[in-house]
Coordinates of C-alpha atoms and ligand atoms in Angstrom, one line a residue:
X1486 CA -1.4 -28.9 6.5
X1487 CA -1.6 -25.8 8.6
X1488 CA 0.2 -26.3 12.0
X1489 CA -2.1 -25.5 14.9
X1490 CA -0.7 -26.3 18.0
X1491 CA 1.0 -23.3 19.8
X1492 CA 4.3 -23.9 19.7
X1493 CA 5.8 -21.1 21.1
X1494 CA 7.2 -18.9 24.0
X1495 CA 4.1 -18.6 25.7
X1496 CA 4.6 -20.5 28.5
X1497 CA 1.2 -20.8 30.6
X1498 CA 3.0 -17.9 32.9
X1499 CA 3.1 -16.1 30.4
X1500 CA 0.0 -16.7 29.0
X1501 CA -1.5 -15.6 32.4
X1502 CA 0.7 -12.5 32.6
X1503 CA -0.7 -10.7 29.4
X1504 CA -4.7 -11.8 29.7
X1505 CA -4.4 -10.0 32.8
X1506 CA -3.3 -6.9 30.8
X1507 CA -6.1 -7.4 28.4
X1508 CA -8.8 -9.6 29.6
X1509 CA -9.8 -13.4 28.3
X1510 CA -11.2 -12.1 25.8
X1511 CA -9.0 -9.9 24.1
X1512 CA -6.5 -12.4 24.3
X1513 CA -7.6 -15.5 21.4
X1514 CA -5.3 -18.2 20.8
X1515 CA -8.2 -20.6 19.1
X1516 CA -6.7 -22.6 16.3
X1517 CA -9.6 -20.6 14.8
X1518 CA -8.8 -16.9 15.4
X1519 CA -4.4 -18.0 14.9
X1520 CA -5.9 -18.9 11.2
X1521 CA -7.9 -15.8 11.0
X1522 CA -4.8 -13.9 11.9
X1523 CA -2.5 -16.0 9.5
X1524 CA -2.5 -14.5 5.9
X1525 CA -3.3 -10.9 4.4
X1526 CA -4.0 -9.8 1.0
X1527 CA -0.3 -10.9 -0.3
X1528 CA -0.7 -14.1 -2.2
X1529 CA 1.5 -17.0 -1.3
X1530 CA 2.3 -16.4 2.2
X1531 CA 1.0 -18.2 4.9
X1532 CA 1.7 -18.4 9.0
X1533 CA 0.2 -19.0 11.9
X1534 CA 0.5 -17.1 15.0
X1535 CA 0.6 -18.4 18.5
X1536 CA -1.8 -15.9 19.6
X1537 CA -3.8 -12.9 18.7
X1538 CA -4.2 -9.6 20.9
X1539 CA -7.0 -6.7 20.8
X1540 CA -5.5 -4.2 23.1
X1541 CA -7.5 -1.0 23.7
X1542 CA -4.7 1.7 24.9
X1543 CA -1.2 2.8 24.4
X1544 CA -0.4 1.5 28.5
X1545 CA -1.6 -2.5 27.6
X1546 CA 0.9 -2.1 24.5
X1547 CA 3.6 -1.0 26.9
X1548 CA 3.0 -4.1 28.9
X1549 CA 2.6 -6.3 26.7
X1550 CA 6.0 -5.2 24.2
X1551 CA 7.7 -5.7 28.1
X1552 CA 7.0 -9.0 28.3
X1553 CA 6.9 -10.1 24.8
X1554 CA 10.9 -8.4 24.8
X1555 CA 11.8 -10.2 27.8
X1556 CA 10.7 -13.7 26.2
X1557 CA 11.8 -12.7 22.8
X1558 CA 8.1 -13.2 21.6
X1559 CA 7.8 -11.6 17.7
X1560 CA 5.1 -9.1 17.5
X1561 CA 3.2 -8.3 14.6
X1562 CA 1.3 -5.3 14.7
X1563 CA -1.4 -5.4 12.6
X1564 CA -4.6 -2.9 10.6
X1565 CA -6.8 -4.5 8.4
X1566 CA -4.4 -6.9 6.8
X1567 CA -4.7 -5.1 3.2
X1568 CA -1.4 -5.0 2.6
X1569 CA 0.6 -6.5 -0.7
X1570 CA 3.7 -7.3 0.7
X1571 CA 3.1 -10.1 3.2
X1572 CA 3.6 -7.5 5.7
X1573 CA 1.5 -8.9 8.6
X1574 CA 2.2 -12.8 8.1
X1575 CA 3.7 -13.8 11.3
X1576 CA 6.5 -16.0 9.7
X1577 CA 7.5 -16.4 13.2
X1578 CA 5.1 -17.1 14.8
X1579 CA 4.5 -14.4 17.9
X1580 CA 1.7 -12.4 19.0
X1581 CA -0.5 -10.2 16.2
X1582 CA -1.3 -7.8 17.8
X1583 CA -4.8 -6.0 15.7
X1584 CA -4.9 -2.5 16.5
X1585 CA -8.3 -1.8 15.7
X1586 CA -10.0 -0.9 18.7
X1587 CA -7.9 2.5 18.5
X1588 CA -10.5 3.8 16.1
X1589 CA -11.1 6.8 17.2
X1590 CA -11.0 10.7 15.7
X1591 CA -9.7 12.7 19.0
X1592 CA -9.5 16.1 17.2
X1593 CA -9.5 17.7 13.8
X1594 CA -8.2 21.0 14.6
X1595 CA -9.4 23.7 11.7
X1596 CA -7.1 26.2 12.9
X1597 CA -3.9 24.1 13.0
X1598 CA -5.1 22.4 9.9
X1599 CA -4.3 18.7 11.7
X1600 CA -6.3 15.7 12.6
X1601 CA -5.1 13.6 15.6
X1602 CA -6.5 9.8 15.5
X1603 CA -5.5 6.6 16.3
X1604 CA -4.3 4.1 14.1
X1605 CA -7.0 2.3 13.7
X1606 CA -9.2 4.5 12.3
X1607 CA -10.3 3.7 8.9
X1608 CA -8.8 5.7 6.1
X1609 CA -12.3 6.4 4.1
X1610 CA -13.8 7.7 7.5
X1611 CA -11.2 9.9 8.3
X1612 CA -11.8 11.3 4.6
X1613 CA -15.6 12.0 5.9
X1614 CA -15.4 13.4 9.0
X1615 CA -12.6 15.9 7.7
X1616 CA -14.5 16.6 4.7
X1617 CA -17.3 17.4 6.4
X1618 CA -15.8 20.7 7.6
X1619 CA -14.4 21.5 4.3
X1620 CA -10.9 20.2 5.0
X1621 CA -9.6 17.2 2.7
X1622 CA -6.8 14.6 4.0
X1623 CA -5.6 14.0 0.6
X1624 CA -3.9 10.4 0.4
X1625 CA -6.3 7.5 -0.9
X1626 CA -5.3 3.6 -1.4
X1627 CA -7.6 2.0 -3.3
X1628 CA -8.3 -0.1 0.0
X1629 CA -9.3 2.8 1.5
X1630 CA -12.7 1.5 2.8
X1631 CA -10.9 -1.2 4.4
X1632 CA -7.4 -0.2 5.3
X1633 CA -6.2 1.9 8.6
X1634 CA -4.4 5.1 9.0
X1635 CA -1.9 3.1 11.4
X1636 CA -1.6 0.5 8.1
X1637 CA -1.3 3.2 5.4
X1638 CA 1.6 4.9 7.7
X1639 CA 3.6 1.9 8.3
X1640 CA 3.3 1.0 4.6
X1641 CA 3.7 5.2 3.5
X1642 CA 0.5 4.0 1.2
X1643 CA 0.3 6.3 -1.9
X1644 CA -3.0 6.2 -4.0
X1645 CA -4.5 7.9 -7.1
X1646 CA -4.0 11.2 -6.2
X1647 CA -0.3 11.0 -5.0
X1648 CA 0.7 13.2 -8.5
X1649 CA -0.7 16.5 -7.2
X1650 CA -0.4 15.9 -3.3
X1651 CA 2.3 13.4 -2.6
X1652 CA 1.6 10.4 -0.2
X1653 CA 0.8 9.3 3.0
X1654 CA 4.6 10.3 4.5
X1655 CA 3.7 14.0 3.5
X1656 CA 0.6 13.8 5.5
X1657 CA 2.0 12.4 9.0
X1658 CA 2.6 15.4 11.0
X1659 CA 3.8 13.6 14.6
X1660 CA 3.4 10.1 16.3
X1661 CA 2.9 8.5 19.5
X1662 CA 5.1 5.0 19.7
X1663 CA 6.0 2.5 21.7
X1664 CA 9.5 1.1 21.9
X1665 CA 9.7 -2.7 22.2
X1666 CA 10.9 -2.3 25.8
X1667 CA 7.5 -0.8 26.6
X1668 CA 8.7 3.1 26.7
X1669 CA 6.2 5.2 25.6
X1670 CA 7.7 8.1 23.2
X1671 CA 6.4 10.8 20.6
X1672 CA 7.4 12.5 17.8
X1673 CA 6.7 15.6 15.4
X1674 CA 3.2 17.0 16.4
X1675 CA 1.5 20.5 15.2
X1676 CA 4.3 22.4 14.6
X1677 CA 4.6 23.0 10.3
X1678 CA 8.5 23.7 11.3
X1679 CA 10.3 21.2 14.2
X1680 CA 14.0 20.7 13.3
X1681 CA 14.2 19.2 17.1
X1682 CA 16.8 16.4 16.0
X1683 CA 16.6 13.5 13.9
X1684 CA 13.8 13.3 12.2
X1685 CA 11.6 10.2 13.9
X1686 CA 8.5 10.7 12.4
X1687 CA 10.0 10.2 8.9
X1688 CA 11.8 7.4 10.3
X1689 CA 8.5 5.6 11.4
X1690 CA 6.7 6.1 8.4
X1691 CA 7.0 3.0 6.4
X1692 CA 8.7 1.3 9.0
X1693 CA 6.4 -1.9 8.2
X1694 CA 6.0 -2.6 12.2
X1695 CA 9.6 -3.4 12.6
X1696 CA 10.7 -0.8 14.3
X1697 CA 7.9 0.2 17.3
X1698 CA 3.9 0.5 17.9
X1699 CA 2.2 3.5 16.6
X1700 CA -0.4 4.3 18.8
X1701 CA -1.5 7.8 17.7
X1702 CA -1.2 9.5 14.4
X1703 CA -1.2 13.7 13.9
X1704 CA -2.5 14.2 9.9
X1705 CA -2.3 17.4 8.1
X1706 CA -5.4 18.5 6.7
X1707 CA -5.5 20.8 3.7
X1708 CA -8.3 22.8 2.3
X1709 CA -11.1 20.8 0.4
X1710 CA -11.0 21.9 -3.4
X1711 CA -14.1 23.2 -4.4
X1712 CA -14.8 21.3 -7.6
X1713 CA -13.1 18.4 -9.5
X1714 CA -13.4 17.2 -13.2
X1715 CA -12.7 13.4 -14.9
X1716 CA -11.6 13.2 -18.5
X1717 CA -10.9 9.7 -19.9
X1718 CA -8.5 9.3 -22.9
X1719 CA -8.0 6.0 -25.3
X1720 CA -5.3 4.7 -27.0
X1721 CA -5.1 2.1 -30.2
X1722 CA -1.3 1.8 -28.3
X1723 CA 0.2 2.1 -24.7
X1724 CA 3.0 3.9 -25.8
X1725 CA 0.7 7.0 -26.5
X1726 CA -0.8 7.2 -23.1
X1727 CA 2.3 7.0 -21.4
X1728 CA 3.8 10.1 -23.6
X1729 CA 0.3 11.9 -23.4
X1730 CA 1.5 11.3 -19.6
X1731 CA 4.7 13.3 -19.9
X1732 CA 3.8 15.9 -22.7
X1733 CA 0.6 16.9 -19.4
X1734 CA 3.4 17.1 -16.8
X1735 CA 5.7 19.0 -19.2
X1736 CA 2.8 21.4 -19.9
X1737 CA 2.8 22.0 -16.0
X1738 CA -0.4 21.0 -15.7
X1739 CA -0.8 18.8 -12.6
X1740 CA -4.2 16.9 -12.2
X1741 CA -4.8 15.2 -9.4
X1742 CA -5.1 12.0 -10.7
X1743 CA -3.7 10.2 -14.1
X1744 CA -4.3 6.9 -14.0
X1745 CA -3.5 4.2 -16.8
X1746 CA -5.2 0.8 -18.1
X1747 CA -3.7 -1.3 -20.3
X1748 CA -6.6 -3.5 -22.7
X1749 CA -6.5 -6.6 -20.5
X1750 CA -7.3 -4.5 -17.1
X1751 CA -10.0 -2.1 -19.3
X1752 CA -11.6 -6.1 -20.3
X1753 CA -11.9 -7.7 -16.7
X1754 CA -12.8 -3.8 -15.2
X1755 CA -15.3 -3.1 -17.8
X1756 CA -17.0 -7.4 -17.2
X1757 CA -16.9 -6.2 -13.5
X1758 CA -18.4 -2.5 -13.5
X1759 CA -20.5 -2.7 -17.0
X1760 CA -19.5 0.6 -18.3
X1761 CA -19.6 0.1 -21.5
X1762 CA -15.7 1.1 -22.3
X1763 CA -14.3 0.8 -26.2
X1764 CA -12.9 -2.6 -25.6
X1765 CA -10.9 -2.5 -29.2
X1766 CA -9.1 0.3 -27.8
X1767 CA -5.6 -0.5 -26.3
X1768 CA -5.2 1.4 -23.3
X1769 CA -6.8 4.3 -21.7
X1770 CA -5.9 7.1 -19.1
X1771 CA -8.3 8.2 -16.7
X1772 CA -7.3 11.7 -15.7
X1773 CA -9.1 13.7 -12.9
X1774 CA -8.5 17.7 -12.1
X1775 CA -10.0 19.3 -8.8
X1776 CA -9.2 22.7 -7.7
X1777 CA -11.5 26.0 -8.2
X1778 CA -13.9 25.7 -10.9
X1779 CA -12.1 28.4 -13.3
X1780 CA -9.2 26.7 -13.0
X1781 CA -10.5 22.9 -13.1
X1782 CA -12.2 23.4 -16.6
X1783 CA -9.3 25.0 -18.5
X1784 CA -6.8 22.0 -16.8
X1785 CA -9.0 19.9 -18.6
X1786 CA -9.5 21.0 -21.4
X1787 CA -5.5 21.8 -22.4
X1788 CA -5.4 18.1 -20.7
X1789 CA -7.9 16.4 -23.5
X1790 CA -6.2 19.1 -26.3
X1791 CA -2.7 17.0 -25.5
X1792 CA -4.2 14.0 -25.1
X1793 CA -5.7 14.3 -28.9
X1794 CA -2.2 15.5 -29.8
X1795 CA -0.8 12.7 -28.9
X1796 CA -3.0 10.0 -30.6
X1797 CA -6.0 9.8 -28.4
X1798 CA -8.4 8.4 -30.5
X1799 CA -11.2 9.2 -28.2
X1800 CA -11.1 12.0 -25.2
X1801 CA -14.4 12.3 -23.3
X1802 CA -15.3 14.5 -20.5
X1803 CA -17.4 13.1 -17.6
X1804 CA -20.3 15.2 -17.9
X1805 CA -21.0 15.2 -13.9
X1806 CA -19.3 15.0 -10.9
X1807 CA -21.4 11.1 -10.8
X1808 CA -20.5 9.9 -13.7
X1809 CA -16.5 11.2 -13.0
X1810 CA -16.6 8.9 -9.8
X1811 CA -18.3 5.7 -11.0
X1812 CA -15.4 5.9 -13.7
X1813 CA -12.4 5.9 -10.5
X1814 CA -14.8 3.6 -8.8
X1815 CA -14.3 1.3 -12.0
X1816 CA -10.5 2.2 -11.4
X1817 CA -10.1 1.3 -7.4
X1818 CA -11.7 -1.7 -8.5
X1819 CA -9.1 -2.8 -10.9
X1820 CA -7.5 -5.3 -8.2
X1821 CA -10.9 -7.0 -7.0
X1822 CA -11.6 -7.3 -10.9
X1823 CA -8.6 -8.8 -12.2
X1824 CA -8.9 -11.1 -9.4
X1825 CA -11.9 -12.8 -10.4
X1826 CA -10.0 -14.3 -13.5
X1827 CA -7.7 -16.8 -11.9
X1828 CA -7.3 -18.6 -8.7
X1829 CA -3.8 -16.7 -7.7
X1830 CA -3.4 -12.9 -8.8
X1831 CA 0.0 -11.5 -8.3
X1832 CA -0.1 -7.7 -8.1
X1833 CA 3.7 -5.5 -8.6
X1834 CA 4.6 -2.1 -8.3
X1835 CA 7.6 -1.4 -10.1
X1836 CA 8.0 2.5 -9.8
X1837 CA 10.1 4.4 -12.0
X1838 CA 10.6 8.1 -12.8
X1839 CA 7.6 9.6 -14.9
X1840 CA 9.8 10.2 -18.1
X1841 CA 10.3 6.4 -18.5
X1842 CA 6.9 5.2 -18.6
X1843 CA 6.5 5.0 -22.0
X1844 CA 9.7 2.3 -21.5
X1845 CA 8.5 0.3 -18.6
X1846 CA 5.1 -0.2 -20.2
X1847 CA 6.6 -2.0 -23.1
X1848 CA 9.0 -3.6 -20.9
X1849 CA 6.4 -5.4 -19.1
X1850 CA 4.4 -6.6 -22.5
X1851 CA 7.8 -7.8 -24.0
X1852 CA 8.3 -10.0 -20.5
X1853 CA 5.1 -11.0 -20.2
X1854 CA 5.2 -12.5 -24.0
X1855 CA 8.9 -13.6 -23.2
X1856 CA 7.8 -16.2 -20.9
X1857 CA 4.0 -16.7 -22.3
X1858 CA 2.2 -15.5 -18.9
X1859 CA -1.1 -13.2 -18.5
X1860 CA -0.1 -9.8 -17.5
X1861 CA -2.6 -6.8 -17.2
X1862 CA -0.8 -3.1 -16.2
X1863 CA -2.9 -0.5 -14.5
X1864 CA -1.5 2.0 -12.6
X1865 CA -0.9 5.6 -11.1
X1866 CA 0.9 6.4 -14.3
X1867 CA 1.4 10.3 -12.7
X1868 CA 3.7 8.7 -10.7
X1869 CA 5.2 5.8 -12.5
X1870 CA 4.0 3.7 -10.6
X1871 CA 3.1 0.4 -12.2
X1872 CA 1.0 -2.3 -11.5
X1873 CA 1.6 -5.0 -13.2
X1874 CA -0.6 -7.9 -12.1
X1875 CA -0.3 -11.2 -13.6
X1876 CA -3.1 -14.1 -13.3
X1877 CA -1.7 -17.0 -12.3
X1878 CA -2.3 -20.2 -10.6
X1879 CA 0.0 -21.0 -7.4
X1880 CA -0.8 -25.1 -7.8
X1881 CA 0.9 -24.6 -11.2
X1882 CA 5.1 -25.3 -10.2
X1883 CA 6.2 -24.9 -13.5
X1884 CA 4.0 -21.7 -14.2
X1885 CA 5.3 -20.3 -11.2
X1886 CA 9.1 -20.6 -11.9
X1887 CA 8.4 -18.1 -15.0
X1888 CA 6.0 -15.5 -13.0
X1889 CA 9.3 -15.7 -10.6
X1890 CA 11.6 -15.1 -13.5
X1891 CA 9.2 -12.5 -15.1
X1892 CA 9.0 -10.3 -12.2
X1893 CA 12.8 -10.4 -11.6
X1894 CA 13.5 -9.1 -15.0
X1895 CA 10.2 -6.5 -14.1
X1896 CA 12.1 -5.2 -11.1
X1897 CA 16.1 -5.2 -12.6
X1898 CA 14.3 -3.6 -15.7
X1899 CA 12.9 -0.8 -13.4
X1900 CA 16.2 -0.6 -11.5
X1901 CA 17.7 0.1 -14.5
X1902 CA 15.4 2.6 -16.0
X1903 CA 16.5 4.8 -12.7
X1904 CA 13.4 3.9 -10.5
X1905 CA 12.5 1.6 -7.5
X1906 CA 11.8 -2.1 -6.3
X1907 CA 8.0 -0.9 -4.8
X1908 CA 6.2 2.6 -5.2
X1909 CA 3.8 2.0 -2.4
X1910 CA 3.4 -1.4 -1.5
X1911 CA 6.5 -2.0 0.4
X1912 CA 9.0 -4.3 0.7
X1913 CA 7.6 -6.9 3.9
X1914 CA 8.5 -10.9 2.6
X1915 CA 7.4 -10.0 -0.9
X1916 CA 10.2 -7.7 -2.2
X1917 CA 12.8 -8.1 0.6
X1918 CA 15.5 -9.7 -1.6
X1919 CA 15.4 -7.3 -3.8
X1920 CA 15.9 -4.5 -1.7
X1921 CA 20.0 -4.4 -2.1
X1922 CA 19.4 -3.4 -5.5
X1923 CA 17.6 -0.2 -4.4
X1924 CA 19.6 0.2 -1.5
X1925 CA 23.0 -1.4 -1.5
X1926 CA 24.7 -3.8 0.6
X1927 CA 25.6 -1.0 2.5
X1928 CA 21.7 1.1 2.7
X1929 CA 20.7 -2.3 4.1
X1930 CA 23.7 -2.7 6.8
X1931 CA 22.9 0.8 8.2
X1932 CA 19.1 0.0 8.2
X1933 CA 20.4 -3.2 10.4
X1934 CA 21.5 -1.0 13.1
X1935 CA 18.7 1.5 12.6
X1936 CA 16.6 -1.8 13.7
X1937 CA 18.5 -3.0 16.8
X1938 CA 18.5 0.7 18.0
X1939 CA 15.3 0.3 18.5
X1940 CA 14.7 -3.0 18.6
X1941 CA 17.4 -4.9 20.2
X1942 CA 15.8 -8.3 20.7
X1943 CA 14.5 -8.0 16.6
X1944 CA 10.8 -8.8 18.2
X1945 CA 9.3 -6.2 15.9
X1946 CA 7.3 -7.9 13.5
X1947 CA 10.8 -9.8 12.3
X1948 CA 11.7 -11.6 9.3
X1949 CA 10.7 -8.7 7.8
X1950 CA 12.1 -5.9 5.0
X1951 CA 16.1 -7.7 5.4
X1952 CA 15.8 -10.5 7.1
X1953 CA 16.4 -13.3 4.2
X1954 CA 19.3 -13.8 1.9
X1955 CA 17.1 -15.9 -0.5
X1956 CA 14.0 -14.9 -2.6
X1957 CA 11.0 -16.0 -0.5
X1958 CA 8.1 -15.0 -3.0
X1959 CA 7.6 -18.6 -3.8
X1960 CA 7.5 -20.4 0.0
X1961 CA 4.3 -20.6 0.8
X1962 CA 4.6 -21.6 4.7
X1963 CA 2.2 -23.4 6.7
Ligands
FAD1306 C1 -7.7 -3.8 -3.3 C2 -6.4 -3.2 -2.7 C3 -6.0 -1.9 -3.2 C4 -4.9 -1.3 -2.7 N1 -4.5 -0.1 -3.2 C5 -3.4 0.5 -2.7 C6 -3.0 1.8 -3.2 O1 -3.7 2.3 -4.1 N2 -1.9 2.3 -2.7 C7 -1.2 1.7 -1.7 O2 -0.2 2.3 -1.3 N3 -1.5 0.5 -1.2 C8 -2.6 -0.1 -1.7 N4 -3.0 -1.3 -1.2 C9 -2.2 -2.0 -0.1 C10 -2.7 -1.7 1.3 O3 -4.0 -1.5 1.4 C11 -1.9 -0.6 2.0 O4 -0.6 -1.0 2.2 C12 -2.5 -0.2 3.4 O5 -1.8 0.9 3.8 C13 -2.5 -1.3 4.4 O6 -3.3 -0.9 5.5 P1 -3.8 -1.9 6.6 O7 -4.6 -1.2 7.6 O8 -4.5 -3.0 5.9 O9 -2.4 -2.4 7.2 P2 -1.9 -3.9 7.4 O10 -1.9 -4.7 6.1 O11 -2.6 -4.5 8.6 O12 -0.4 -3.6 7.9 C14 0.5 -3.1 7.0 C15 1.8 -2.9 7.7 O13 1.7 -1.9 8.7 C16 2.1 -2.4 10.0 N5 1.3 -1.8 11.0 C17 -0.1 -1.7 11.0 N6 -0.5 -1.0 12.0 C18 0.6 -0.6 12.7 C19 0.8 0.2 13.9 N7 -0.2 0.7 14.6 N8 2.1 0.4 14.3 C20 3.1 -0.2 13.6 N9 3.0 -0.9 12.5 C21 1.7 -1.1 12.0 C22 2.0 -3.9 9.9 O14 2.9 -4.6 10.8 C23 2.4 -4.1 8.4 O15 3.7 -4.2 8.3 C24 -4.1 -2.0 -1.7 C25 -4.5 -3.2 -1.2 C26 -5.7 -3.8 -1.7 C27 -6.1 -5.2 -1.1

């Protein structure tokens, strides 16, 4: 059973004090909306809010972070709720407070190269209106029709084409924020160089909502490449994808995208998107090039000459720029697909340098046989970042203690292969007691006081990132 009564600091006083910042009705604490606000897209978690806030400018945030710090009321700020790492479950209960009413492009500046926004915005429509005048904002979740800019900066979302032109951090150019004491402050802005400091920006990027409210975003933009190519390479084994992976890099050819399906994700994508994929084959690497045209076609053909090298038994070349994106259309959908198998899908992202792929692939099939559960592995193999995503059913106890002890030995494995707890997901409830192995007793102790420098009353979004000393994955609260 769900609990539904508001149990919380909001005295009716209080309750008073922030409609009047709002109004009635962007103030909702129906046992209705508190559900609505109560989960994301991380399995497992559940929690309800005591109340749910739609503020519509950076001034009501001030006020209401003033009186939520002087009651010690937890805050969650929230986009779309996409995220995979029970980011925006208010364990806590507290306020969620949804910022998407700040959806709105204020500039994109063509001569500085910069979009400013706010965080609401939707990623896929700020990828529109830039491209519209020929500029290209580069960084691309596969949520990205859903998910916010404000969402994808907290999380430092990466994407498919994070090889060639990094991730979201590399994109976030300067901030407006609000401290939980209700002081308005900003960081970065247009300047390309701005040693002014500490660097805050960085700091707030991937900050999960723990540490203040973003309520403006500056983006850089980059030129829009003129053309782009798709090439899709498949494999009677995973180990030769993952090496055609390396031998491409070592070539110092970098597409834009090289993505990697194992057979089990190729199965479910290919049942979802009926493209007619060699389902005997074993694993497949879709690989995609843009640039100038010159350039584009002789990436991709050295690209397909490796692959073929390396034991591609087939290497086709999307013959037009259609047919290339219904094949990453096929890819974003990987998730959505996979999901449709079981009644609980649990999607990882065990990251680890590009040279060990080949390593953590077959780590991941030896686990997944080790304790007889359904794996699939898809991911931005550019960036060794793995997602392995088993299919699962959360009613089943005993199943559940072996995903548990499968995706420990996934994570120590990646540790030890020199990489990282979470490529792009973040760490939120899902991963948060595993972050002393990235980070060390000590990483985590100076993050502490990062926290209560900014957040003395730990109001921000809390239980968060550090908070536990025990593995939560499995507590399904409600
Ligand atoms: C199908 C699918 C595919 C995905 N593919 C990818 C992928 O390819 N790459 C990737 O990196 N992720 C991916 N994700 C995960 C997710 O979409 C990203 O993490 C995304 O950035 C979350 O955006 P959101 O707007 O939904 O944020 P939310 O989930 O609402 O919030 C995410 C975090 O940001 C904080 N936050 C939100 N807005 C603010 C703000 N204004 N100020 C302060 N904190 C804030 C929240 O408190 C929370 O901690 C995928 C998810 C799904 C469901």
């Amino acid at each position: 059973m769900i609990n539904t009564k508001a149990t919380s600091r909001i005295t009716p006083d209080v309750k008073k004090a922030l409609i009047e910042i709002v109004g009635d009705r962007a103030y909702l604490d129906s046992p209705n909306e508190r559900y609505v606000h109560s989960y994301d897209a991380t399995p497992l978690y559940q929690h309800m809010p005591d109340a749910v806030m739609n503020p519509q400018n950076t001034e009501q945030i001030s006020a209401i972070l003033k009186i939520a710090n002087a009651h010690q009321i937890p805050i969650i700020p929230r986009g779309s709720g996409t995220n995979l790492a029970g980011g925006t479950i208010p364990i806590e209960g507290g306020i969620v407070l949804n910022m998407n009413r700040f959806n709105e492009i204020y500039e994109i500046d063509e001569q500085n190269l910069t979009a400013t926004l706010g965080p609401g915005v939707i990623t896929a429509d700020l990828h529109e209106a830039v491209e519209a005048v020929g500029l290209f904002y580069p960084p691309d979740p596969g949520s990205m029709r859903i998910s916010t800019i404000g969402g994808n900066m907290a999380q430092c979302a990466g994407g498919m084409r994070g090889l060639k032109y990094g991730v979201t951090k590399d994109y976030i150019m300067g901030l407006e924020y609000v401290l939980p004491s209700g002081e308005i402050l900003r960081s970065g802005g247009k300047n390309v160089k701005d040693v002014a400091g500490y660097d805050m920006t960085r700091l707030l990027v991937g900050s999960e909502g723990t540490l203040a409210v973003i309520t403006e975003i500056t983006v850089k933009l980059v030129p829009l490449p003129e053309t782009k190519r798709t090439l899709v390479a498949y494999y009677n084994n995973l180990v030769d994808a993952a090496r055609t992976v390396e031998k491409i890099i070592a070539a110092k050819v970098i597409p834009a995208t090289m993505e990697f399906l194992d057979q089990g994700t190729m199965q479910v994508v290919d049942d979802y998107a009926k493209l007619g994929l060699p389902l005997e084959m074993k694993s497949m690497l879709l690989i995609e090039q843009d640039g100038e045209e010159e350039a584009v076609v002789r990436d991709i053909q050295r690209i397909a000459e490796i692959a073929r090298q390396q034991g591609a038994e087939r290497v086709e070349i999307a013959s037009t720029l259609a047919e290339g994106a219904k094949l990453m259309a096929a890819r974003r959908a990987a998730l959505s697909a996979l999901s449709r198998s079981k009644p609980t899908t649990i999607m990882e992202d065990a990251t680890v340098p590009r040279s060990r792929l080949a390593e953590m692939v077959e780590t991941v099939e030896r686990v997944a046989e080790k304790y007889h559960l359904w794996i699939c592995t898809f991911g931005h193999a550019g960036d060794g970042n793995l997602h392995p995503t088993c299919m699962t059913d959360e009613r089943d106890q005993e199943e559940m203690q072996r995903v548990e002890q499968a995706f420990d030995e996934i994570f120590r494995s990646a540790i030890e292969l020199g990489g990282t707890i979470t490529g792009e997901h973040g760490v939120g409830l899902a991963k948060m007691n595993y972050l002393h192995l990235k980070v060390g007793a000590g990483g985590i102790e100076l993050m502490k006081q990062i926290k209560a420098a900014f957040d003395p009353n730990h109001i921000m979004n809390p239980g968060k990132m550090f908070a536990g000393s025990e593995r939560r994955r499995l507590v399904v609260k409600r």
